[in-house]
Structures are given as C-alpha cells and as structure tokens.
Amino acid sequence: MDASPSKRTPSSDAPSLVAEASSKPLFAASLADERKQELRQAISALQAELSTRLSARDALLNESGMTVEQARKLNDQNIDRLHRYNDIKDAAQTLFGKLAELKGQTVKDIYGEYGVGLDD
C-alpha cells in the first residue's frame, strides 16, 4: 500500500474522527454553560423585579393601612362588581337592540333617544 498523502485511506484517519463524532460536539459544553449563565441572569433579573414589586405593594399597603388579606378581599369584591356591571350592560344592550328592532330604528338612534352614549 502506498502511504503517500494523496492516497491515504479513510481508515488511517478514521479512529480520531469516529471518536470525535461519537462524543459530544466540541462546543456543546460551552453552549450549555452559556445557556446556564443566561438562565441565571434571567432568574436574577426576575428576582430583582419581584423584590421591587413587593416593595411597591408593601408601600401601598402601608399607605392605605390595609393588610394583604384585606386588599385581596377588596380586589375580589371589585372583580365581582365588574362582572355584575358587565352582565347588566349586556342585558341593557340586548334590550336596546330589541327596542330598535321593534321601532324600526337603529340602535344608535335608540341610544340617542334615551341619552345614552355609544361608548357607555
């Protein structure tokens, strides 16, 4: 067999290439380390944001004299009120629509007749 560089057989370089191909890619470890570092930085940024928001919440609670539980209860009550308001508004819009249909007018005309703005 001729061992000149131009006539090299694939088997002469194969052991090192096969070994490299079967192991992790050369840069896999550094990419994984970079990703871990990115995640650590993201976690750190989120922790800082959480701390800032908690401080702002605590300042508002302190200013209002409310506890977290009282604020949550008030928030829940406001959400319930908004749901009731939306239900009533939907019913009123349905009634205005039916009235407009019965009178042969547009809903806009009915709103105007009753002094209700289109954005109400």
Short mmCIF file of C-alpha atoms in Angstrom, two decimals:
data_model
loop_
_atom_site.label_atom_id
_atom_site.label_comp_id
_atom_site.label_asym_id
_atom_site.label_seq_id
_atom_site.Cartn_x
_atom_site.Cartn_y
_atom_site.Cartn_z
CA MET A 1 0.00 0.00 0.00
CA ASP A 2 1.16 3.45 -0.83
CA ALA A 3 1.27 5.71 2.25
CA SER A 4 1.60 8.97 0.34
CA PRO A 5 -0.70 11.81 1.46
CA SER A 6 -2.67 11.79 -1.79
CA LYS A 7 -3.51 8.11 -1.44
CA ARG A 8 -4.42 7.99 2.20
CA THR A 9 -7.09 5.51 3.05
CA PRO A 10 -10.09 6.59 5.05
CA SER A 11 -9.17 4.11 7.74
CA SER A 12 -5.92 5.91 8.56
CA ASP A 13 -7.80 8.99 9.89
CA ALA A 14 -10.96 7.16 10.92
CA PRO A 15 -10.20 6.36 14.57
CA SER A 16 -9.81 10.02 15.61
CA LEU A 17 -12.82 11.20 13.57
CA VAL A 18 -15.06 8.42 14.83
CA ALA A 19 -14.06 9.10 18.41
CA GLU A 20 -14.85 12.79 18.00
CA ALA A 21 -18.14 12.11 16.23
CA SER A 22 -19.36 9.72 18.89
CA SER A 23 -18.65 12.11 21.76
CA LYS A 24 -20.43 15.38 22.45
CA PRO A 25 -19.79 18.18 19.97
CA LEU A 26 -16.74 20.24 20.80
CA PHE A 27 -18.71 23.34 21.74
CA ALA A 28 -21.65 21.61 23.44
CA ALA A 29 -20.20 22.12 26.90
CA SER A 30 -19.53 25.80 26.33
CA LEU A 31 -23.02 26.29 24.81
CA ALA A 32 -24.61 24.56 27.77
CA ASP A 33 -22.58 26.71 30.14
CA GLU A 34 -23.60 29.85 28.23
CA ARG A 35 -27.27 28.83 28.41
CA LYS A 36 -26.98 28.17 32.15
CA GLN A 37 -25.41 31.60 32.60
CA GLU A 38 -28.21 33.23 30.58
CA LEU A 39 -30.80 31.46 32.73
CA ARG A 40 -29.04 32.53 35.92
CA GLN A 41 -29.06 36.14 34.71
CA ALA A 42 -32.75 35.90 33.81
CA ILE A 43 -33.56 34.45 37.23
CA SER A 44 -31.57 37.21 38.90
CA ALA A 45 -33.41 39.89 36.89
CA LEU A 46 -36.79 38.34 37.76
CA GLN A 47 -35.88 38.18 41.44
CA ALA A 48 -34.92 41.87 41.36
CA GLU A 49 -38.20 42.76 39.64
CA LEU A 50 -40.17 40.72 42.17
CA SER A 51 -38.39 42.47 45.03
CA THR A 52 -39.17 45.88 43.51
CA ARG A 53 -42.84 45.00 43.01
CA LEU A 54 -43.17 43.60 46.53
CA SER A 55 -41.66 46.78 47.93
CA ALA A 56 -44.11 48.89 45.92
CA ARG A 57 -47.01 46.71 47.09
CA ASP A 58 -45.90 46.97 50.70
CA ALA A 59 -45.61 50.77 50.41
CA LEU A 60 -49.17 50.99 49.02
CA LEU A 61 -50.50 48.71 51.74
CA ASN A 62 -48.69 50.73 54.38
CA GLU A 63 -50.10 53.98 52.97
CA SER A 64 -53.65 52.58 52.89
CA GLY A 65 -53.39 50.87 56.26
CA MET A 66 -54.60 47.60 54.76
CA THR A 67 -53.27 44.10 55.15
CA VAL A 68 -52.62 41.84 52.17
CA GLU A 69 -55.73 39.84 53.04
CA GLN A 70 -57.89 42.98 53.17
CA ALA A 71 -56.51 44.16 49.82
CA ARG A 72 -57.22 40.76 48.24
CA LYS A 73 -60.77 40.79 49.61
CA LEU A 74 -61.33 44.31 48.23
CA ASN A 75 -59.90 43.24 44.88
CA ASP A 76 -62.23 40.22 44.77
CA GLN A 77 -65.21 42.45 45.60
CA ASN A 78 -64.27 44.86 42.81
CA ILE A 79 -63.98 41.99 40.34
CA ASP A 80 -67.45 40.76 41.38
CA ARG A 81 -68.84 44.26 40.88
CA LEU A 82 -67.29 44.47 37.43
CA HIS A 83 -68.86 41.12 36.49
CA ARG A 84 -72.29 42.34 37.64
CA TYR A 85 -71.83 45.64 35.78
CA ASN A 86 -70.92 43.80 32.57
CA ASP A 87 -73.92 41.47 32.92
CA ILE A 88 -76.26 44.46 33.39
CA LYS A 89 -74.65 46.32 30.48
CA ASP A 90 -75.06 43.26 28.22
CA ALA A 91 -78.74 42.98 29.19
CA ALA A 92 -79.30 46.70 28.50
CA GLN A 93 -77.63 46.43 25.09
CA THR A 94 -79.87 43.48 24.27
CA LEU A 95 -82.94 45.47 25.29
CA PHE A 96 -81.85 48.48 23.23
CA GLY A 97 -81.33 46.16 20.27
CA LYS A 98 -84.79 44.64 20.63
CA LEU A 99 -86.39 48.08 21.05
CA ALA A 100 -84.61 49.37 17.95
CA GLU A 101 -85.84 46.33 16.02
CA LEU A 102 -89.44 46.87 17.18
CA LYS A 103 -89.36 50.59 16.32
CA GLY A 104 -87.56 50.04 13.03
CA GLN A 105 -84.71 52.28 14.13
CA THR A 106 -81.00 51.82 14.59
CA VAL A 107 -79.53 51.11 17.98
CA LYS A 108 -77.67 54.41 17.68
CA ASP A 109 -80.99 56.23 17.37
CA ILE A 110 -82.37 54.45 20.45
CA TYR A 111 -79.24 55.28 22.43
CA GLY A 112 -79.68 58.93 21.48
CA GLU A 113 -83.37 58.86 22.36
CA TYR A 114 -82.52 57.70 25.87
CA GLY A 115 -79.47 59.91 26.29
CA VAL A 116 -77.02 57.05 26.33
CA GLY A 117 -73.67 57.47 24.57
CA LEU A 118 -72.40 54.75 22.25
CA ASP A 119 -69.35 54.32 24.49
CA ASP A 120 -71.47 53.77 27.62
#
